[in-house]
XYZ file of C-alpha atoms in Angstrom:
699
model
C -24.067 -19.458 5.889
C -25.482 -22.338 7.778
C -22.475 -24.653 7.307
C -20.382 -21.817 8.615
C -21.871 -20.886 11.670
C -22.587 -24.615 12.877
C -18.607 -24.838 13.125
C -17.192 -24.053 16.554
C -14.339 -22.465 17.354
C -11.508 -24.406 17.695
C -9.416 -21.935 19.978
C -10.688 -21.171 23.610
C -10.401 -17.383 24.144
C -10.406 -17.760 27.807
C -7.719 -20.145 27.690
C -5.470 -18.081 24.784
C -5.777 -14.934 26.800
C -5.278 -15.770 30.540
C -1.757 -14.398 30.717
C -1.319 -11.117 29.556
C -1.701 -7.504 30.980
C -2.326 -4.199 29.457
C 1.012 -2.087 29.588
C 0.103 1.181 31.016
C 2.965 3.233 29.336
C 2.146 1.561 25.974
C -1.484 2.192 26.488
C -0.645 5.860 27.412
C 1.363 5.946 23.996
C -1.300 4.756 22.177
C -3.883 7.028 23.611
C -1.318 10.078 22.665
C -1.189 8.892 19.102
C -4.732 8.700 18.674
C -5.036 11.943 20.076
C -2.947 13.523 17.479
C -4.784 11.930 14.736
C -6.979 14.181 12.993
C -9.453 12.372 11.368
C 31.838 -21.538 -13.209
C 34.379 -19.785 -15.162
C 33.668 -20.407 -18.921
C 36.272 -19.601 -21.884
C 33.860 -17.126 -23.406
C 33.875 -14.724 -20.205
C 37.538 -14.122 -20.628
C 35.943 -11.688 -23.203
C 34.038 -9.783 -20.704
C 35.142 -6.446 -19.769
C 32.744 -4.258 -17.642
C 31.915 -0.701 -18.910
C 31.558 1.214 -15.423
C 32.712 4.327 -13.616
C 35.410 4.183 -10.770
C 32.638 3.639 -8.121
C 30.953 0.895 -9.978
C 34.494 -0.786 -10.678
C 35.135 -0.789 -6.932
C 32.036 -2.674 -6.249
C 32.409 -5.198 -8.877
C 36.203 -6.039 -7.849
C 35.670 -5.806 -4.044
C 36.665 -9.206 -2.263
C 35.348 -8.462 1.290
C 32.970 -11.243 3.083
C 30.351 -8.546 3.899
C 29.432 -5.614 1.246
C 27.126 -2.844 1.875
C 26.317 -0.808 -1.530
C 24.463 2.244 -1.361
C 22.924 3.109 -4.594
C 20.409 5.845 -5.164
C 18.129 5.959 -8.040
C 19.724 6.267 -11.332
C 23.072 5.375 -10.265
C 23.225 1.787 -12.719
C 22.946 -0.307 -9.445
C 21.331 -3.441 -11.609
C 23.969 -3.156 -14.265
C 26.896 -2.950 -11.544
C 25.058 -6.009 -9.744
C 25.090 -7.811 -13.144
C 28.944 -6.943 -13.808
C 30.075 -8.133 -10.616
C 27.959 -11.432 -11.192
C 30.039 -11.615 -14.615
C 33.159 -10.901 -13.143
C 32.985 -13.616 -10.403
C 32.308 -15.924 -12.932
C 34.989 -14.734 -15.042
C 37.480 -15.183 -11.852
C 36.277 -18.819 -11.377
C 33.196 -18.771 -8.949
C 30.744 -21.309 -10.342
C 27.613 -19.513 -11.746
C 25.478 -21.731 -9.755
C 27.031 -20.536 -6.448
C 25.768 -17.017 -6.884
C 22.384 -16.210 -5.275
C 20.626 -12.806 -6.236
C 17.794 -12.102 -4.023
C 15.067 -9.354 -4.644
C 11.868 -8.487 -3.033
C 9.424 -8.566 -6.022
C 9.003 -10.751 -9.482
C 8.877 -7.729 -11.709
C 12.581 -6.922 -10.244
C 13.751 -10.566 -10.368
C 12.392 -10.884 -14.023
C 14.216 -7.910 -15.249
C 17.372 -9.191 -13.549
C 17.259 -12.555 -15.046
C 16.474 -11.061 -18.752
C 19.350 -8.612 -18.722
C 21.818 -11.137 -17.414
C 20.363 -13.499 -19.962
C 20.849 -11.015 -22.645
C 24.631 -10.351 -21.656
C 25.257 -14.079 -21.570
C 23.962 -14.694 -24.868
C 26.312 -11.637 -26.362
C 29.285 -13.569 -24.614
C 28.251 -16.659 -26.275
C 27.374 -18.414 -22.831
C 23.536 -18.386 -22.668
C 23.119 -21.309 -20.216
C 25.120 -20.193 -17.107
C 23.114 -21.251 -14.286
C 22.963 -18.170 -11.833
C 20.027 -18.342 -9.134
C 17.976 -15.412 -9.252
C 14.705 -15.460 -7.131
C 12.448 -13.294 -4.987
C 12.713 -13.940 -1.094
C 9.466 -15.467 -0.984
C 10.040 -17.972 -4.144
C 13.256 -18.978 -2.589
C 11.592 -19.783 0.810
C 8.847 -21.617 -1.252
C 11.496 -23.601 -3.167
C 13.407 -24.640 0.451
C 9.948 -26.013 1.642
C 9.521 -28.094 -1.553
C 13.118 -29.614 -1.487
C 13.554 -30.049 2.247
C 10.292 -29.678 4.121
C 7.613 -31.220 2.295
C 5.073 -31.206 5.187
C 5.140 -27.652 5.150
C 4.988 -27.068 1.330
C 1.347 -26.039 0.457
C -0.349 -24.104 -2.270
C -0.601 -20.387 -1.794
C -4.021 -19.327 -0.799
C -5.672 -17.133 -3.716
C -6.839 -13.505 -2.484
C -10.338 -13.942 -2.681
C -10.434 -17.285 -1.072
C -8.213 -15.987 1.792
C -10.815 -13.000 2.491
C -13.534 -15.744 2.404
C -11.689 -17.552 5.133
C -11.383 -14.319 7.117
C -15.183 -13.958 6.710
C -15.827 -17.206 7.879
C -13.631 -17.005 11.126
C -15.030 -13.651 11.950
C -18.477 -15.053 11.799
C -17.148 -18.178 13.812
C -15.796 -15.565 16.478
C -19.459 -14.084 16.652
C -21.129 -17.144 17.086
C -20.674 -17.835 20.505
C -21.284 -15.672 23.789
C -17.749 -15.321 24.815
C -16.686 -14.335 21.216
C -19.359 -12.125 20.197
C -18.353 -9.232 22.530
C -14.579 -9.546 21.253
C -16.251 -9.331 17.819
C -18.206 -6.492 18.387
C -15.325 -4.537 19.772
C -13.577 -4.896 16.389
C -14.216 -1.826 14.046
C -17.062 -2.507 11.349
C -14.941 -0.518 8.674
C -12.112 -2.904 8.206
C -12.399 -5.117 5.221
C -11.374 -8.560 5.016
C -8.276 -7.639 2.905
C -6.826 -5.545 5.695
C -7.208 -8.248 8.182
C -5.200 -10.619 5.664
C -2.516 -7.615 4.913
C -2.366 -7.284 8.936
C -1.700 -10.858 9.363
C 1.049 -10.772 6.960
C 2.503 -7.745 8.820
C 2.651 -9.761 12.048
C 4.275 -12.578 10.259
C 6.696 -9.950 8.808
C 7.443 -8.789 12.545
C 8.249 -12.675 13.583
C 4.962 -13.461 14.907
C 4.138 -17.122 14.209
C 0.362 -17.855 14.879
C 1.662 -21.516 15.642
C 3.651 -20.312 18.722
C 2.884 -16.367 19.409
C 3.375 -15.053 23.200
C 0.156 -13.111 24.182
C 1.966 -10.386 25.888
C 4.291 -9.857 23.007
C 1.626 -9.731 20.977
C -0.724 -7.469 23.100
C 2.654 -4.962 23.428
C 3.058 -5.197 19.611
C -0.664 -4.016 19.247
C -0.251 -1.190 21.577
C 2.781 0.063 19.890
C 2.338 -0.329 16.072
C 0.853 2.542 14.073
C -0.811 0.134 11.578
C -2.817 -1.371 14.847
C -4.194 1.710 15.552
C -7.089 1.493 13.133
C -8.585 -1.217 15.902
C -8.660 1.054 18.713
C -11.117 4.085 19.737
C -9.634 7.184 21.164
C -10.553 7.163 25.063
C -11.789 3.741 25.403
C -11.151 1.819 28.413
C -8.186 -0.703 29.006
C -11.077 -3.516 29.233
C -12.252 -2.656 25.751
C -8.559 -2.445 24.358
C -7.990 -6.022 25.784
C -11.332 -7.027 23.886
C -9.748 -5.897 20.865
C -6.400 -7.419 21.198
C -7.813 -11.073 22.108
C -10.107 -10.772 19.215
C -7.215 -10.021 16.744
C -4.975 -12.496 18.525
C -7.760 -15.100 18.372
C -8.506 -14.618 14.774
C -4.765 -14.618 13.711
C -4.603 -17.922 15.440
C -7.515 -19.591 14.239
C -6.674 -18.361 10.659
C -3.631 -20.436 10.779
C -5.624 -23.455 11.565
C -8.000 -23.066 8.865
C -5.116 -22.579 6.521
C -4.055 -25.786 7.553
C -7.387 -27.558 7.205
C -7.445 -26.438 3.639
C -3.656 -27.376 3.118
C -3.020 -23.930 2.121
C -0.278 -21.148 3.018
C -0.354 -17.504 2.646
C 2.133 -15.415 0.613
C 4.212 -14.491 3.954
C 4.278 -18.148 5.123
C 6.704 -18.947 2.279
C 9.424 -16.923 4.289
C 7.937 -17.613 7.812
C 7.570 -21.213 7.530
C 11.132 -21.664 5.890
C 12.879 -19.613 8.762
C 11.243 -21.729 11.511
C 12.024 -25.179 9.681
C 15.575 -23.973 9.181
C 15.756 -22.676 12.827
C 14.904 -26.438 13.827
C 16.778 -28.273 11.290
C 20.869 -27.937 11.756
C 21.571 -30.392 8.804
C 19.483 -28.535 6.167
C 20.423 -25.345 7.376
C 24.099 -26.081 6.938
C 23.458 -27.687 3.685
C 21.687 -24.561 2.503
C 24.675 -22.448 3.949
C 27.180 -24.175 2.036
C 25.310 -24.007 -1.475
C 26.389 -20.230 -2.224
C 29.546 -18.644 -2.064
C 27.912 -15.181 -2.368
C 24.499 -14.165 -1.792
C 23.236 -10.772 -3.148
C 20.328 -9.199 -1.925
C 18.658 -6.089 -3.425
C 16.630 -3.217 -2.301
C 17.708 -3.792 1.312
C 16.086 -0.576 2.557
C 12.851 -2.411 2.316
C 13.440 -5.122 4.435
C 11.476 -6.209 7.486
C 12.412 -8.661 10.584
C 11.261 -11.615 8.969
C 13.289 -10.853 5.673
C 16.645 -10.070 7.958
C 16.084 -13.338 10.026
C 15.712 -15.345 6.824
C 18.919 -13.423 5.041
C 20.696 -13.798 7.864
C 20.204 -17.668 8.294
C 21.305 -18.302 4.657
C 23.858 -16.028 4.355
C 25.911 -16.793 7.602
C 28.809 -18.574 5.811
C 28.792 -16.982 2.393
C 30.096 -13.514 0.963
C 27.137 -11.270 1.344
C 26.348 -8.005 -0.971
C 23.376 -5.812 0.102
C 22.573 -2.989 -2.197
C 19.892 -0.333 -1.701
C 19.248 3.144 -0.953
C 17.730 4.312 2.768
C 16.624 7.496 1.485
C 13.837 5.486 -0.592
C 12.721 3.537 2.316
C 9.129 4.257 2.121
C 7.058 1.208 3.189
C 7.243 1.564 6.931
C 3.134 0.874 7.131
C 4.274 -2.648 5.782
C 6.630 -3.301 8.888
C 9.979 -2.291 6.595
C 12.685 -0.322 8.114
C 15.928 1.017 6.810
C 17.452 0.268 10.063
C 19.275 -2.793 8.614
C 20.907 -1.183 5.933
C 22.066 1.953 8.095
C 22.926 -0.229 11.017
C 23.949 -3.318 9.183
C 27.233 -4.122 11.191
C 25.584 -3.835 14.321
C 22.511 -6.245 13.223
C 24.702 -8.787 11.208
C 27.507 -8.887 13.855
C 30.111 -8.828 11.159
C 32.563 -6.272 9.711
C 31.094 -4.184 6.644
C 32.692 -2.790 3.687
C 30.561 0.169 2.463
C 30.705 1.357 -1.126
C 28.499 4.363 -2.570
C 27.585 4.963 -6.324
C 27.645 8.721 -6.332
C 26.831 9.404 -10.209
C 23.242 9.676 -11.076
C 22.746 8.863 -14.666
C 18.954 9.386 -14.733
C 17.737 12.651 -13.390
C 18.466 16.234 -14.654
C 20.943 18.099 -12.716
C 18.337 20.496 -10.963
C 16.153 17.578 -10.001
C 19.315 15.728 -8.179
C 20.003 19.192 -6.689
C 16.478 19.963 -5.254
C 16.167 15.973 -4.052
C 19.330 16.191 -2.450
C 18.635 19.395 -0.536
C 15.463 17.960 0.453
C 16.465 14.860 1.838
C 19.328 16.356 3.861
C 17.029 17.244 6.156
C 16.552 13.817 7.581
C 18.715 13.160 10.737
C 18.552 9.256 10.390
C 20.417 8.539 7.232
C 23.502 7.702 5.505
C 25.164 10.901 4.301
C 25.875 10.742 0.617
C 27.663 12.782 -2.175
C 25.392 12.451 -5.395
C 26.646 13.852 -8.737
C 24.421 14.461 -11.655
C 25.955 13.130 -14.760
C 23.500 14.939 -17.141
C 24.334 18.524 -17.552
C 20.735 19.644 -18.563
C 18.171 20.943 -16.617
C 14.393 19.779 -16.120
C 11.820 22.454 -16.691
C 10.384 22.558 -13.279
C 7.234 24.723 -12.292
C 5.514 25.078 -8.825
C 1.887 26.057 -9.405
C -0.940 27.057 -6.952
C -4.640 26.116 -7.760
C -7.657 27.336 -5.851
C -9.269 24.056 -5.609
C -8.674 20.281 -6.274
C -11.154 20.620 -9.435
C -9.217 23.729 -10.447
C -5.889 21.771 -10.375
C -7.205 18.681 -12.184
C -8.243 21.053 -15.010
C -4.697 22.468 -14.994
C -3.386 18.936 -15.187
C -5.215 18.253 -18.196
C -4.345 21.463 -19.853
C -0.593 20.738 -19.235
C -0.680 17.477 -20.512
C -2.339 18.638 -23.685
C -0.004 21.443 -23.852
C 3.391 19.288 -23.690
C 1.909 16.966 -26.369
C 1.176 19.634 -28.714
C 4.802 20.882 -28.456
C 6.334 17.155 -28.770
C 4.114 14.976 -30.956
C 6.120 12.090 -30.390
C 5.396 11.836 -26.810
C 2.718 9.350 -25.858
C 0.194 9.745 -22.876
C 2.108 6.967 -21.242
C 4.955 9.405 -20.950
C 3.247 11.334 -18.465
C 2.429 10.381 -14.845
C 0.275 12.404 -12.231
C 1.306 11.410 -8.701
C -0.344 11.878 -5.384
C 0.163 11.318 -1.699
C -3.704 9.542 -1.221
C -5.748 7.508 -3.450
C -8.722 9.632 -2.813
C -6.855 12.552 -4.761
C -7.113 10.886 -8.147
C -11.157 11.351 -8.061
C -11.243 14.963 -9.499
C -8.552 13.965 -11.805
C -10.291 11.070 -13.277
C -13.424 13.145 -13.910
C -11.481 15.609 -15.516
C -9.533 13.076 -17.848
C -12.695 11.494 -18.921
C -14.627 14.822 -19.834
C -11.493 15.891 -21.811
C -10.894 12.296 -23.475
C -7.564 11.782 -21.885
C -6.809 8.217 -21.688
C -5.457 7.097 -18.253
C -4.680 4.172 -15.983
C -5.148 3.818 -12.110
C -5.338 0.960 -9.895
C -8.670 -0.942 -9.816
C -9.732 -0.116 -6.336
C -9.551 3.846 -7.180
C -11.067 3.467 -10.497
C -14.117 5.556 -10.684
C -16.176 2.990 -12.393
C -15.611 0.953 -9.169
C -16.281 3.625 -6.926
C -18.914 2.367 -4.687
C -19.165 5.257 -2.286
C -19.594 7.501 -5.223
C -22.347 5.360 -6.592
C -24.255 5.735 -2.977
C -24.079 9.148 -2.862
C -25.194 10.130 -6.316
C -28.068 7.780 -5.243
C -28.896 10.019 -2.207
C -28.574 13.142 -4.193
C -30.869 11.975 -6.931
C -33.430 11.042 -4.158
C -32.985 14.428 -2.858
C -33.667 16.073 -6.145
C -36.869 13.965 -6.504
C -38.214 14.475 -3.207
C -37.550 18.374 -3.761
C -39.645 18.003 -6.835
C -42.546 16.176 -5.238
C -41.846 13.093 -6.908
C -41.325 9.576 -5.845
C -37.393 8.524 -5.987
C -36.528 5.474 -7.876
C -36.276 2.296 -5.800
C -32.532 1.943 -6.808
C -31.763 5.290 -5.583
C -33.785 4.929 -2.170
C -31.754 1.432 -1.753
C -28.402 3.417 -2.174
C -29.564 5.950 0.306
C -30.294 3.254 2.711
C -26.776 1.863 2.038
C -25.255 5.362 2.810
C -27.197 5.402 6.105
C -26.586 1.804 7.426
C -23.286 0.676 7.782
C -24.498 -2.702 6.256
C -27.221 -3.976 4.085
C -27.970 -7.588 3.452
C -27.294 -8.159 -0.337
C -29.700 -10.618 -0.545
C -32.974 -8.402 0.235
C -31.547 -5.387 -2.002
C -33.652 -6.214 -5.200
C -36.602 -7.212 -2.886
C -36.295 -3.643 -1.268
C -36.047 -2.091 -4.432
C -39.292 -3.425 -5.651
C -41.010 -2.704 -2.328
C -40.306 1.011 -2.781
C -41.293 0.949 -6.073
C -44.831 -0.488 -5.468
C -45.298 1.948 -2.510
C -47.717 4.898 -3.105
C -45.030 7.402 -1.710
C -41.421 7.500 -0.128
C -42.807 7.920 3.232
C -45.470 5.684 3.078
C -43.135 2.991 2.277
C -40.700 3.749 5.324
C -43.494 2.509 7.401
C -44.971 -0.041 5.169
C -44.932 -3.754 6.282
C -43.189 -5.057 3.472
C -40.138 -2.773 3.636
C -40.033 -3.127 7.502
C -40.133 -6.888 7.093
C -37.012 -6.924 4.947
C -35.203 -4.138 6.952
C -36.352 -4.305 10.718
C -33.744 -1.935 11.786
C -35.186 0.663 9.689
C -38.207 1.022 12.446
C -35.930 2.141 15.275
C -33.585 4.229 13.278
C -33.566 8.115 12.548
C -33.386 7.356 8.630
C -36.800 9.188 7.827
C -35.523 12.085 9.884
C -32.011 12.061 8.337
C -33.392 11.935 4.872
C -35.703 15.156 5.892
C -32.623 16.774 6.614
C -31.147 15.944 3.533
C -33.948 17.226 1.489
C -34.294 20.289 3.249
C -30.428 21.121 2.827
C -30.167 24.190 0.993
C -26.778 23.630 -1.119
C -24.584 20.663 -2.044
C -21.939 21.776 0.823
C -24.759 21.618 3.691
C -26.050 18.308 2.159
C -22.538 16.941 2.185
C -21.930 17.993 6.001
C -25.207 16.225 6.894
C -24.002 13.129 5.178
C -20.670 13.350 6.341
C -21.944 13.527 9.907
C -25.041 11.209 10.043
C -24.643 8.518 7.081
C -22.207 6.046 8.402
C -22.432 3.789 5.306
C -20.638 6.675 3.347
C -17.458 6.618 5.508
C -14.649 4.817 3.451
C -13.635 1.352 4.867
C -10.120 0.660 5.444
C -9.463 -1.818 2.979
C -5.561 -2.213 3.028
C -2.530 -1.198 5.050
C -1.811 1.720 2.793
C -5.241 2.951 3.221
C -4.573 3.105 7.023
C -1.829 5.425 6.175
C -4.242 7.640 4.296
C -6.859 8.180 6.904
C -9.065 9.462 4.084
C -11.570 11.833 5.361
C -15.203 10.840 4.624
C -16.359 12.580 1.686
C -13.299 14.851 1.566
C -12.682 14.046 -2.021
C -16.403 14.856 -2.804
C -16.050 18.360 -0.919
C -13.338 19.173 -3.276
C -15.282 18.215 -6.422
C -18.264 19.998 -5.011
C -16.533 23.469 -4.767
C -16.704 24.093 -8.438
C -20.650 23.633 -8.718
C -21.213 26.613 -6.394
C -24.018 24.448 -4.221
C -25.890 23.198 -7.180
C -26.879 19.615 -6.510
C -28.370 19.257 -10.083
C -25.440 20.298 -11.813
C -23.045 18.032 -9.707
C -25.329 15.117 -10.290
C -25.600 15.831 -13.979
C -21.818 16.366 -14.533
C -20.672 13.416 -12.457
C -23.386 11.049 -13.942
C -22.461 11.940 -17.577
C -18.903 11.343 -16.798
C -19.650 8.016 -15.207
C -21.655 7.199 -18.423
C -18.708 8.076 -20.709
C -16.055 6.303 -18.526
C -18.208 2.939 -18.798
C -18.444 3.134 -22.430
C -14.858 4.007 -22.727
C -13.657 1.280 -19.861
C -11.806 4.365 -18.629
C -8.820 3.747 -16.376
C -7.594 0.777 -17.747
C -5.638 2.149 -20.854
C -2.068 0.907 -21.062
C -0.747 3.800 -23.269
C -2.746 6.121 -20.862
C -1.288 8.853 -18.232
C -0.416 6.992 -15.045
C -2.384 7.804 -11.884
C -0.677 6.409 -8.858
C 0.599 7.487 -5.300
C 4.131 8.055 -4.318
C 4.255 4.570 -3.164
C 3.426 2.968 -6.474
C 5.804 5.171 -8.376
C 9.157 3.913 -6.954
C 11.396 2.585 -9.372
C 9.724 4.065 -12.487
C 10.260 7.302 -14.397
C 8.085 9.391 -16.906
C 9.223 12.246 -19.293
C 6.594 14.682 -17.423
C 5.410 14.073 -13.859
C 2.947 16.230 -11.871
C 2.756 16.185 -8.239
C -0.635 17.352 -6.882
C -1.826 18.843 -3.765
C 1.506 19.140 -2.245
C 0.070 20.598 0.992
C 0.823 20.398 4.527
C -1.089 17.530 6.216
C -1.181 15.634 3.207
C 2.647 15.521 2.485
C 4.018 15.407 4.935
C 1.033 13.236 6.273
C -0.360 13.991 9.683
C -0.524 10.489 10.722
C 2.854 9.493 9.641
C 6.486 10.141 10.763
C 7.779 13.196 9.082
C 11.245 11.288 7.980
C 9.153 8.588 6.419
C 7.210 11.484 4.429
C 10.221 13.093 3.275
C 11.525 9.858 1.855
C 8.471 9.535 0.039
C 8.563 12.995 -1.383
C 12.120 12.497 -2.513
C 11.085 9.561 -4.279
C 8.472 11.297 -6.039
C 10.584 14.240 -7.015
C 13.153 11.791 -8.650
C 10.652 10.363 -11.228
C 10.835 13.031 -13.940
C 13.439 12.815 -16.795
C 12.406 16.328 -18.280
C 9.294 18.100 -16.719
C 8.439 18.276 -13.136
C 5.383 20.202 -12.110
C 4.573 20.815 -8.384
C 1.193 21.886 -7.400
C -0.527 22.904 -4.165
C -3.871 24.077 -3.208
C -4.941 27.410 -1.796
C -8.102 25.637 -0.180
C -9.282 22.198 0.718
C -12.475 21.273 1.893
C -13.492 24.825 2.265
C -10.684 25.656 4.406
C -7.370 27.508 3.456
C -4.187 25.355 3.600
C -0.649 26.104 2.962
C 1.881 24.576 0.848
C 4.055 21.602 2.046
C 7.257 22.613 4.129
C 9.043 20.250 2.081
C 8.880 22.616 -1.115
C 11.085 24.948 0.708
C 13.330 22.341 2.061
C 13.907 21.285 -1.520
C 14.465 24.870 -2.799
C 11.386 24.916 -4.614
C 9.964 28.588 -4.197
C 6.433 28.899 -3.843
């Protein structure tokens, strides 16, 4: 720590922020949004004849210079792209002059594998097609043409450490401290890393960013809202913007000092280098006859700038489905696929793959009825190729715990009827990550294997561990017993937003050595380790917790007074979730009729079993995932949970974005679809999502 804090800032805050104004209209709009928030042709290719329907053939043979392919889920888009590439090769286009770009490694890998298999079947396994992600292509350009900018990608944990260090540096001067203190303490280092990526994808270059444009972006971006407090003064908001701007620029200097670049620098630095090097740009533009870009609905400003540069002289084929544009919180927008001609400045020929080969007929019908309520979209005429219908059920549950039990029972029942089904053939999808907690508990208690993202795994839920520590301390004090040092420290972590981990073990020993809990709170050893305890209300707050007559009343006190229990924002996706502090625990508590001891016993038992079974990591388990993570995937049976107004559509997100998200969720099932909604949530009556009626799913 000493080495870090001894480093002085390399950017002067006063110099950096001399010339930007707080635009009143943008500030008013921000306040309103915050107020609305509730908490080469080879001979072998002559044999190639694509198997395709009429719409696919039209795209395969299209000669136009700029092509837009609208391809909904299950329409055979990937095979159509492959068939076009093979057709071009058959007609004489050299394979090494065709570039296919995707947005993630798994899509690039899948496309590469399928093309290799089909070329092998045609006895031409060595065709040199270029298949790459946009990031990897940018990284290769830097390596081949701009060696000074080609650096190793920084590892995630090292990146977060870097952000931790620059935040400490910001706080190490008098000028920096007031800006540092204006930032919310609830934002994890991972969030800053992702937010800096969002800035770069919005074409903000930390080496040459305009303070005024930056300030305007901060006031108008939904992802930036978590930085601001409702009702704060213009000066307070200005301090926040200055702090984030300084951190953004200092972060870049630190990356250069460590000879590293981050993930989004692969594209940003490539674009900036191409813009200032006409010779290299011309060379790259002459390299390809055709560039194909997949999943174009998920493109952002930086992606579009990159594609526009490299494809200026080539044929350009973009594919995607604006109805599946769901990553707005990352800065992605469907405007480029919807208004391609306007943004490219060149004539565009459009094609549509109408036939859906994947989804049952009634799922196509319900999903289409839903998405047609969106106003800003490309109108489509989908046709279900399958003539069978899925089993679709809409089920109401009284609480989240009852819903979780229903989900477990449904999975067991379906597997008994079809013994060939594996657990991996099932998926439980939800809008917010917090919704997985009661489901995980039920799966553990029912011995149902599952997989969930690491951050949401009940075994890694620090908030739950802290909550259990407080409740165990309450139970002990109610019995006139001394709580364990571990439970007391968990209670302290729950009350104070930050507790120095270096003193945790010593604190535990100090409480264990004291004659009583109350004596320990005023003892010299404890106060020496935790001076802020002396002036705090921790003792009084714990008395209220001990006296609380029920589990619900205890949770009410914790939610209002224990700041350390409030979920920290860890990612851009979590910003959209806007989880209610302890909201998911309220849902669990509903089935225990206010009994703290029964709640603690059940959850402790489940955690013990989960640790023994390493729950949440089974590859052949039921998939627990958000709607966002389900895109591009499909399962035999899909269960959509808590489809209630306020959750889907989420109260913080634009309704058309949310409708596209629910459309994606609806189209993940191949045989069974269960749509569940709650009657009560957090002790309050709630109503089903309006999307159910819009989709023709009768409640």
